[in-house]
Short mmCIF file of C-alpha atoms and ligand atoms in Angstrom, two decimals:
data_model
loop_
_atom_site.label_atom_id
_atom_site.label_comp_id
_atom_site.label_asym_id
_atom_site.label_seq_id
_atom_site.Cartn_x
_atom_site.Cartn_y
_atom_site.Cartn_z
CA UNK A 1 115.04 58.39 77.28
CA UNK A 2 118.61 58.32 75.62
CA UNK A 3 117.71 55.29 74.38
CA UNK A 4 114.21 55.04 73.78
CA UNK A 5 114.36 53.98 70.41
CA UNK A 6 117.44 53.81 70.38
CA UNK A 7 118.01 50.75 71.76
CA UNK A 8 115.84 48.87 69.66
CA UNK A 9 117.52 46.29 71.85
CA UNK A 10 118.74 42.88 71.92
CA UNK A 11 118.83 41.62 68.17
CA UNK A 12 120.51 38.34 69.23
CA UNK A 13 119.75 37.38 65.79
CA UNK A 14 122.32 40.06 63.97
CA UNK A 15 125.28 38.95 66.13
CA UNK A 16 128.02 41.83 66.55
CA UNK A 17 130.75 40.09 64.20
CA UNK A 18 128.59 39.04 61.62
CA UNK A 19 126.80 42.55 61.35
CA UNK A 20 130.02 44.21 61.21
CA UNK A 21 131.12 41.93 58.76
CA UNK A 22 128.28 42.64 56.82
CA UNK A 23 128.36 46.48 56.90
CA UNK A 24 131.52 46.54 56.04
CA UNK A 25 131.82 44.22 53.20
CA UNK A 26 128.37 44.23 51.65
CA UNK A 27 126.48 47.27 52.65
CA UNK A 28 126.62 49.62 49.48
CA UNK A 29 124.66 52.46 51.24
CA UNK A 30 127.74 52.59 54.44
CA UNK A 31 130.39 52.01 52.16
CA UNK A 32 133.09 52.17 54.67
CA UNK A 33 136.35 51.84 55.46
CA UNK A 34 137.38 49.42 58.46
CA UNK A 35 139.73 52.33 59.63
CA UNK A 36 136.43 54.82 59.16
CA UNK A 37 133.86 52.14 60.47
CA UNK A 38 135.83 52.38 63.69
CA UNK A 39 135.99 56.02 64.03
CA UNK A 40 132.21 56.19 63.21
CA UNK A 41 131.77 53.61 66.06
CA UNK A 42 134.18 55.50 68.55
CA UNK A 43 132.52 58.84 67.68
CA UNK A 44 128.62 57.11 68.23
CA UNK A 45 129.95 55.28 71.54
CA UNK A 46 131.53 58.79 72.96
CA UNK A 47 128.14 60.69 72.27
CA UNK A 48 126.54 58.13 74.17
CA UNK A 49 128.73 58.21 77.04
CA UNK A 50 128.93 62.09 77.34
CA UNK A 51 125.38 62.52 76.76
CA UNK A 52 123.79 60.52 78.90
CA UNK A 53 126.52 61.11 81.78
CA UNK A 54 125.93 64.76 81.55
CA UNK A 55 122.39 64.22 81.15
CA UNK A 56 121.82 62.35 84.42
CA UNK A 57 124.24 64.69 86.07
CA UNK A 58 122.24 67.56 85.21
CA UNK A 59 118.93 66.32 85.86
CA UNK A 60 120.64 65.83 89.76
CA UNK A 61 121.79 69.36 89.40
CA UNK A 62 118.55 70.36 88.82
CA UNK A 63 116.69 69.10 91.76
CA UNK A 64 120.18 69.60 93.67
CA UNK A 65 120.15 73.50 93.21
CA UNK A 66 116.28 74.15 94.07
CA UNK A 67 114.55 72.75 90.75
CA UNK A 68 111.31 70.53 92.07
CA UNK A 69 109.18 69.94 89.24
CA UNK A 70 109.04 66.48 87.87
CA UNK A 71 107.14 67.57 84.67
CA UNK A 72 109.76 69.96 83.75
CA UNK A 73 112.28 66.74 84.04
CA UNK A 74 110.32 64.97 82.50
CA UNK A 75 109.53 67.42 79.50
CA UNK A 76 113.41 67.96 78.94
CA UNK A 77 114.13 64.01 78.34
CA UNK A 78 112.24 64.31 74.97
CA UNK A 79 111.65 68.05 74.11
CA UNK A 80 114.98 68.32 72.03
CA UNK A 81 113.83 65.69 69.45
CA UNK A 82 113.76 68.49 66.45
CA UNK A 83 118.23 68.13 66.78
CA UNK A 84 117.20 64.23 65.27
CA UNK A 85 116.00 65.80 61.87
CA UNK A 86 119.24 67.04 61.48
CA UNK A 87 120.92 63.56 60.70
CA UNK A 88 118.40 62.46 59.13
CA UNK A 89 118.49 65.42 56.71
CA UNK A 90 121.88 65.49 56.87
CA UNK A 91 122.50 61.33 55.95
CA UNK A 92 121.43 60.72 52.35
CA UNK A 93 119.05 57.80 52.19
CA UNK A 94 118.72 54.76 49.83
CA UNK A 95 115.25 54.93 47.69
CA UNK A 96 112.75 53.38 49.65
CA UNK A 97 112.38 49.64 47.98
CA UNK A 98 108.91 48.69 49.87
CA UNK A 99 105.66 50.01 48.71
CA UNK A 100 103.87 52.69 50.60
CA UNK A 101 101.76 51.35 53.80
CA UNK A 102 98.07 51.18 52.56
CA UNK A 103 95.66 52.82 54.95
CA UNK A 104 94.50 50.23 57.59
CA UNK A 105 98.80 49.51 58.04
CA UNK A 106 99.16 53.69 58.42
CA UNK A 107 95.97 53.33 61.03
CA UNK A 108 98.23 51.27 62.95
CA UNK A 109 101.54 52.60 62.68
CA UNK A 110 99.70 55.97 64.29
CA UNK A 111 98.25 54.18 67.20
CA UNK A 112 102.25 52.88 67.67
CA UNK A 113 103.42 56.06 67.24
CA UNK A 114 100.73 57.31 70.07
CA UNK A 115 100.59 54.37 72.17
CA UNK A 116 104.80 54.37 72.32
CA UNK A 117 104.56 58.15 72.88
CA UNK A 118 102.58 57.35 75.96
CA UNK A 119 104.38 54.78 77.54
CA UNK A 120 107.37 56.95 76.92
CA UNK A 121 105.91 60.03 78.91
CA UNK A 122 105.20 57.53 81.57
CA UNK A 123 108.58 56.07 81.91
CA UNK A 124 110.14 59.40 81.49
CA UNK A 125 107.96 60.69 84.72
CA UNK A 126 109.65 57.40 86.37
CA UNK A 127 112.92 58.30 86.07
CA UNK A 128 112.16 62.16 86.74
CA UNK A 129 110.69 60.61 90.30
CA UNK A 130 113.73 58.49 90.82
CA UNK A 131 116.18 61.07 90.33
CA UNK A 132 114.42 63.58 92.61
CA UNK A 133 114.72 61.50 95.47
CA UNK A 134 118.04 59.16 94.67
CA UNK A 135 121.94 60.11 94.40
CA UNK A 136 123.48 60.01 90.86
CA UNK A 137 125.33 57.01 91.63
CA UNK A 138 123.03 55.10 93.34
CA UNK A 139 120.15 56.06 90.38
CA UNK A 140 122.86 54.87 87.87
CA UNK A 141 123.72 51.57 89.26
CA UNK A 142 119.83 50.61 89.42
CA UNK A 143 119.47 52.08 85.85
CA UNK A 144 121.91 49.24 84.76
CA UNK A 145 119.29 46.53 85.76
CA UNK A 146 117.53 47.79 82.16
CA UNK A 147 119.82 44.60 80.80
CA UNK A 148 118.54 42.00 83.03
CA UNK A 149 114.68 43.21 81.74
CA UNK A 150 115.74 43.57 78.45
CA UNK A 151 116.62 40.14 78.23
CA UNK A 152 113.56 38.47 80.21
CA UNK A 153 111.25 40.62 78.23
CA UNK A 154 112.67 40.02 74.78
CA UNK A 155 112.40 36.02 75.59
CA UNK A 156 108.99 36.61 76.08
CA UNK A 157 108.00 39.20 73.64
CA UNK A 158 110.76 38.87 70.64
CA UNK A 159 111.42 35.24 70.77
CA UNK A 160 115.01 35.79 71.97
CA UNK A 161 116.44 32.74 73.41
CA UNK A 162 117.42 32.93 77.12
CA UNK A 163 120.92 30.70 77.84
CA UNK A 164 122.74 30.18 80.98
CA UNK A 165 125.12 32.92 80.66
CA UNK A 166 122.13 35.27 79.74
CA UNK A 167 120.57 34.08 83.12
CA UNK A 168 123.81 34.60 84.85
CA UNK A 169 123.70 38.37 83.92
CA UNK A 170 120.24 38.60 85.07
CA UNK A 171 120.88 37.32 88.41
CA UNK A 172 123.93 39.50 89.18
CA UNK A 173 122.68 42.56 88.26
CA UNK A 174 119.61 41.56 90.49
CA UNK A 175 121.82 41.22 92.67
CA UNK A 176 123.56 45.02 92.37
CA UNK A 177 119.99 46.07 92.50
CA UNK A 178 118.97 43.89 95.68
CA UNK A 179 122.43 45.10 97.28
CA UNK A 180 121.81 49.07 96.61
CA UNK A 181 118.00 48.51 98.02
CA UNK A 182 118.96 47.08 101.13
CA UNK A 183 121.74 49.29 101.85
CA UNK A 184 120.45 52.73 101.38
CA UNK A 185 122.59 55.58 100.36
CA UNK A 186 125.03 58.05 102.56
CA UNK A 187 124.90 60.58 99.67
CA UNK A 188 121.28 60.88 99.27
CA UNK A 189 120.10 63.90 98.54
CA UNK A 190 119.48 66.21 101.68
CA UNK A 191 116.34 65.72 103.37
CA UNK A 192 115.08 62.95 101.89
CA UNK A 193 113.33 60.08 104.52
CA UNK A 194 113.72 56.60 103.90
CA UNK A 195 110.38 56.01 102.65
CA UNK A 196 111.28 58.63 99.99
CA UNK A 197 114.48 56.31 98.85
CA UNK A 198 112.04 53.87 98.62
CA UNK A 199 110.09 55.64 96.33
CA UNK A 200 112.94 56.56 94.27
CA UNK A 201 114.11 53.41 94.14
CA UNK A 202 111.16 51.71 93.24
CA UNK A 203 110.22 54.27 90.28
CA UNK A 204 113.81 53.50 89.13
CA UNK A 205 113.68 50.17 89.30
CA UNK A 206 109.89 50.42 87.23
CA UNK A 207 111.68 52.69 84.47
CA UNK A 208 114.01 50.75 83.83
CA UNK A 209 111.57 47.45 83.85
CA UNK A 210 109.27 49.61 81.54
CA UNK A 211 112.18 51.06 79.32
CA UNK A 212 112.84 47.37 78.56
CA UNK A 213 109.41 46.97 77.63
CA UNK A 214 109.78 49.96 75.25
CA UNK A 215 112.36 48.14 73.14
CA UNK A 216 111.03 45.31 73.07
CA UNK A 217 107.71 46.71 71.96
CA UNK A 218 109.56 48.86 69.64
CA UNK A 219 111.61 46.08 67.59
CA UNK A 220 108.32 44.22 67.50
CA UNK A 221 106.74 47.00 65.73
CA UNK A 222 109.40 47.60 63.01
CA UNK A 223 109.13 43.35 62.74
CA UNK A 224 105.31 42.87 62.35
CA UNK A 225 104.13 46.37 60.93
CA UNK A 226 106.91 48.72 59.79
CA UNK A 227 108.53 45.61 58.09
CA UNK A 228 111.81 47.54 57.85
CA UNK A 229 114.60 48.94 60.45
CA UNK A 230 116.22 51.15 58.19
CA UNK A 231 118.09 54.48 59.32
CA UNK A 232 115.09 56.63 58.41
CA UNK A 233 112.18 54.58 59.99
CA UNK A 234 114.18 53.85 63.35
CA UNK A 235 114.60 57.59 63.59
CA UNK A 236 111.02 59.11 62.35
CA UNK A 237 110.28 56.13 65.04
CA UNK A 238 111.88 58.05 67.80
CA UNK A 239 110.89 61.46 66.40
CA UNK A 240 107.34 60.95 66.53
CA UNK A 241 107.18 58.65 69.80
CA UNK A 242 109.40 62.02 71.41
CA UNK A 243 106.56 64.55 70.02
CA UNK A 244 103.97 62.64 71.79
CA UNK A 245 105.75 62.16 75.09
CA UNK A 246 106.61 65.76 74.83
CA UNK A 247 102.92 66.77 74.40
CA UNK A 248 101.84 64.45 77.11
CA UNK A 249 104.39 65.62 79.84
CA UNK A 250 103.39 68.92 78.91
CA UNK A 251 99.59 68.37 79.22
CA UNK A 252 100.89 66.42 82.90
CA UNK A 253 103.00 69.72 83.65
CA UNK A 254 99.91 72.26 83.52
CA UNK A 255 97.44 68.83 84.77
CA UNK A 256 99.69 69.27 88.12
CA UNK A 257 99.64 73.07 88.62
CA UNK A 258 102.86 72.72 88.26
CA UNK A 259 103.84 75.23 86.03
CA UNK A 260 102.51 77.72 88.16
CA UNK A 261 105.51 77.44 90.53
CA UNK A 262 108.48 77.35 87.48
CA UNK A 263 108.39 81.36 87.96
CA UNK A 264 109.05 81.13 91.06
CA UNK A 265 111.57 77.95 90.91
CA UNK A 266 113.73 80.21 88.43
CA UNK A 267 113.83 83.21 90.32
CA UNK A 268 115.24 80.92 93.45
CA UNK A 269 117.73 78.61 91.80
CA UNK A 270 120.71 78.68 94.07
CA UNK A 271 122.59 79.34 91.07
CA UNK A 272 120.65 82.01 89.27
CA UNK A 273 117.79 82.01 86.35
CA UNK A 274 120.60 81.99 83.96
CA UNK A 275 121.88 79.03 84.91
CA UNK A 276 118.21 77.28 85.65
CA UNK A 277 117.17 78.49 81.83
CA UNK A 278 121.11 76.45 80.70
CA UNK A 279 120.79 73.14 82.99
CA UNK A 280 117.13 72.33 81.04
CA UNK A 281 118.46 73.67 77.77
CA UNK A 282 121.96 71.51 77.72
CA UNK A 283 119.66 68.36 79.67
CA UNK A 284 117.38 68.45 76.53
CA UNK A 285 120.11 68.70 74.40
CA UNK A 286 122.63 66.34 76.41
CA UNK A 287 119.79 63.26 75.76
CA UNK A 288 119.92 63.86 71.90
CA UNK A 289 123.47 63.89 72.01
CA UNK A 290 122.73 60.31 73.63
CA UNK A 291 119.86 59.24 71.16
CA UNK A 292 122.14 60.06 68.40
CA UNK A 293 124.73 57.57 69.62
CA UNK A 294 122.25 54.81 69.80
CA UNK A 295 120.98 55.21 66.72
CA UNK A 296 123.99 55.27 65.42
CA UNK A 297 125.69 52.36 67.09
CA UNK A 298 122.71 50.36 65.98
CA UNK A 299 122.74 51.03 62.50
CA UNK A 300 127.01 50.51 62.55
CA UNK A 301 127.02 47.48 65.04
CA UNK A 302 124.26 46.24 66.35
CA UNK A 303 120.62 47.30 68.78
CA UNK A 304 122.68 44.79 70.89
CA UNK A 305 125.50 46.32 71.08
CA UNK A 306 123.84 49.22 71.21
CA UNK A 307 122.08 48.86 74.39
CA UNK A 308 124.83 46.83 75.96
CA UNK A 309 127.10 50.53 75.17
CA UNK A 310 124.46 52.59 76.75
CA UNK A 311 124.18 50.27 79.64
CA UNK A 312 127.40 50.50 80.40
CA UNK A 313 127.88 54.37 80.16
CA UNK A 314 125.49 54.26 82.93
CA UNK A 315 128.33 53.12 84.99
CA UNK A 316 130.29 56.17 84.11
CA UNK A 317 127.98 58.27 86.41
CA UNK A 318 128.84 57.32 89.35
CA UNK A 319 132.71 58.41 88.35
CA UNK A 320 131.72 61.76 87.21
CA UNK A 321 129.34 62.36 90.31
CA UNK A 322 132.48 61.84 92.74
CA UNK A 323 134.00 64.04 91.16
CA UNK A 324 130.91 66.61 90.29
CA UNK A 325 128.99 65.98 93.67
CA UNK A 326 131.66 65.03 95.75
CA UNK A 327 129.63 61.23 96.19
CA UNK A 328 131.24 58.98 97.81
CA UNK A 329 131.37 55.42 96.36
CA UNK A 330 130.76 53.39 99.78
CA UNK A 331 131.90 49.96 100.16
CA UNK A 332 128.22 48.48 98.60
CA UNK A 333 128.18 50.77 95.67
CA UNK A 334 131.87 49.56 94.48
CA UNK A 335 130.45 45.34 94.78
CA UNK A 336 126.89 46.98 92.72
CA UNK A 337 129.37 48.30 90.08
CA UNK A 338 131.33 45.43 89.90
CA UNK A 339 128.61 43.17 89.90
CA UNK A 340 127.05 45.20 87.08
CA UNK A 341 130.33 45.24 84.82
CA UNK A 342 129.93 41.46 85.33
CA UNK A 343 126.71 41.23 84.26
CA UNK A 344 127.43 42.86 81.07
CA UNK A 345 130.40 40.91 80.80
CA UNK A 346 128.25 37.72 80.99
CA UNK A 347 125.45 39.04 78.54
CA UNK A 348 128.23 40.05 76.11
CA UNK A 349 129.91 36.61 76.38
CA UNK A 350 127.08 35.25 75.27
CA UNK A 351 126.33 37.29 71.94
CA UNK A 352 130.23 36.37 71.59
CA UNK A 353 129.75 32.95 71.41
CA UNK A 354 126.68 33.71 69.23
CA UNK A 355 128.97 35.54 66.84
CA UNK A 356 131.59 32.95 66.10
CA UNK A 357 128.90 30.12 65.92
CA UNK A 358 127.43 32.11 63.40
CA UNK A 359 130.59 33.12 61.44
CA UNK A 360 131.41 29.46 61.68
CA UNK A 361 128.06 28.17 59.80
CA UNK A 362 128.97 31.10 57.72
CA UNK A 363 131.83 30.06 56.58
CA UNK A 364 131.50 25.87 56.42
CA UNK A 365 128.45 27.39 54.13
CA UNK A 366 130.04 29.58 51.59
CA UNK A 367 133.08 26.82 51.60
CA UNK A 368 129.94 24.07 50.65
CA UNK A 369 129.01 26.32 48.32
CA UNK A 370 132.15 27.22 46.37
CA UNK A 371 133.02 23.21 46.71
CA UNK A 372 129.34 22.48 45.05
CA UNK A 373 130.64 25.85 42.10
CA UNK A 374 133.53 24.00 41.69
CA UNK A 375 132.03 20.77 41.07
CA UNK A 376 129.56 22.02 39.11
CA UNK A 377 132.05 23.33 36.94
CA UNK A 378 134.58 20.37 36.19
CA UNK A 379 130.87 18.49 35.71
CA UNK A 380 130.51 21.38 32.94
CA UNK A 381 134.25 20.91 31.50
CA UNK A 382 133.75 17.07 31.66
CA UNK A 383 130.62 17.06 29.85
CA UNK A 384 132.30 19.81 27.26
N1 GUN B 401 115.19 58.94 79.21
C1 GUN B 401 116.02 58.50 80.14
N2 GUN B 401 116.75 57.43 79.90
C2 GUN B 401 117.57 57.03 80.89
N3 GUN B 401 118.44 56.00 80.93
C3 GUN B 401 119.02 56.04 82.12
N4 GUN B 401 118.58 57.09 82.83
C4 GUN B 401 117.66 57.71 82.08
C5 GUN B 401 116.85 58.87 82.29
O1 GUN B 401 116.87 59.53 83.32
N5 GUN B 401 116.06 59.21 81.28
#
């Protein structure tokens, strides 16, 4: 999951503006430029959209050129987690200003970690299901619904508030979904029966329902227990959670029997072990790439904006796989796309209108308070 962590998700509550007001004007420990921040923010959005576009595409190359193991695509989603130390070796950190967790608070920050990990694996094998039997495109337009649960699930579970506009977005890109599930797909991958679409696009539909869930679990956390979102707990967070959802698809890939078969998988790739050993290898590493982004768009922007980026990159697949796959975008597919890109639109309107509310209680309040300084201080130089 590019995102897992990653897209901590919807912090209504740190609109866009004001967060990037705030980075860049108080934050000691970014210290940046507003020429730099934006760099840093193109850089962080580009790794999300080439990593997670190559990722998907090479998780359909996979199955495309004889690969048939879920486990193994499963595995690959989380096993290159060790490339997140480097950052966070690489980024030096503030000193930690909250006291160490006592024992009962570590206690539960391990059954997160584990319980997380879990659910992880699980929506991992979701989307290794979905991709198996689904196009790139059509997998990627459905993917996109991740929004409309996002939002339902963080009313319910993080208190977010739910507005008309946010319930606009919802509906449309039900509606993409709804549209895709009723038309079924000309490019589907060879041989696969309608009841196998189904399949496909039902697991797709539940990873991205249960992805939502993720996030929203995951921001609860770091609000009730971790008490902190800072750079280094949001990515030990998706370090650890990827360790155990490694483990666990591993334990599901010998489970299965399945591993029995790789051997034999490799040695028949249509395009040779060499390139079987380099499509899991640059997979793995293509969904870091991605994780990287995230976690870095949260910590410049927003989780928001964050998973609003990612969301969108989705839509990005379905360009590269015309031109990778030779897919066809059918009449459907082109109104699900649209109708996606106006969901977003519609959920991003919103957090726009959040922002400039915000900036304008902001601002009436520092103006109060500078009027109150000032009359404070001719009270002084009366008095004097
Ligand atoms: N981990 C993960 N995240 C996704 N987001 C969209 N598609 C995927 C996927 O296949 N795996």
């Amino acid at each position: 999951m590019c995102a897992q962590v990653l897209v901590i998700i919807a912090d209504i509550e740190y609109p866009i503006l004001a967060r990037v007001r705030t980075q860049i004007e108080v934050s000691p420990f970014l210290k940046l430029t507003r020429k730099r921040w934006w760099m840093l923010v193109s850089i962080n959005i580009a790794f999300v959209l080439v990593g997670q576009t190559a990722a998907v595409l090479l998780g359909r190359f996979y199955y495309a050129e004889g690969g048939t193991s879920m486990f193994l695509a499963t595995i690959v989603q989380t096993a290159g987690f060790p490339i997140l130390c480097i950052p966070l070796i690489l980024i030096p950190l503030p000193p930690s200003s909250s006291p160490p967790p006592d024992p009962r608070t570590k206690k539960h920050i391990v059954f997160i970690y584990l319980s997380l990990g879990v659910l992880l694996a699980g929506n991992n094998l979701l989307y290794a299901v979905g991709l198996l039997f689904l196009s790139a495109s059509t997998y990627s337009l459905i993917c996109a619904t991740q929004l409309a649960f996002n939002a339902v699930l963080s009313y319910f579970i993080n208190n977010q508030k739910f507005t008309p506009l946010i319930l606009n977005s919802v509906v449309i890109l039900s509606f993409s979904a709804a549209l895709l599930a009723v038309n079924g797909d000309s490019n589907s991958p060879a041989g696969v029966s309608k009841l196998e679409y189904s399949i496909g696009f039902v697991c797709t539909l539940g990873a991205s329902a249960v992805y939502a869930l993720l996030l929203s679990l995951m921001q609860l956390s770091f609000q009730k227990v971790l008490k902190s979102e800072s750079f280094a707990v949001v990515m030990k967070m998706q370090i650890y959670t990827s360790l155990i959802a490694t483990i666990v698809s591993i334990g599901g890939l010998f489970a299965s029997g399945q591993w029995r078969t790789l051997h034999v998988e490799m040695e028949n790739f249509n395009s040779g072990p060499p390139s079987y050993f380099m499509t899991l290898v640059w997979t793995a590493i293509s969904w870091q790439i991605c994780s990287v982004g995230v976690v870095g768009l949260i910590f410049l922007v927003s989780s928001l904006f964050s998973n609003v980026i990612s969301t969108v990159a989705l839509t990005a697949a379905p360009i590269a796989s015309l031109i990778v796959f030779r897919e066809t975008m059918n009449g459907a597919k082109v109104i699900a796309m649209l109708l996606a890109l106006w969901g977003f639109a519609s959920y991003l309107f919103q957090n726009y209108l959040d922002d400039s509310r915000t900036m304008e209680t902001q601002k009436s309040t520092e103006t109060d308070s500078s009027n109150e300084i000032r009359k404070e201080s001719s009270c002084v130089v009366s008095l004097a």
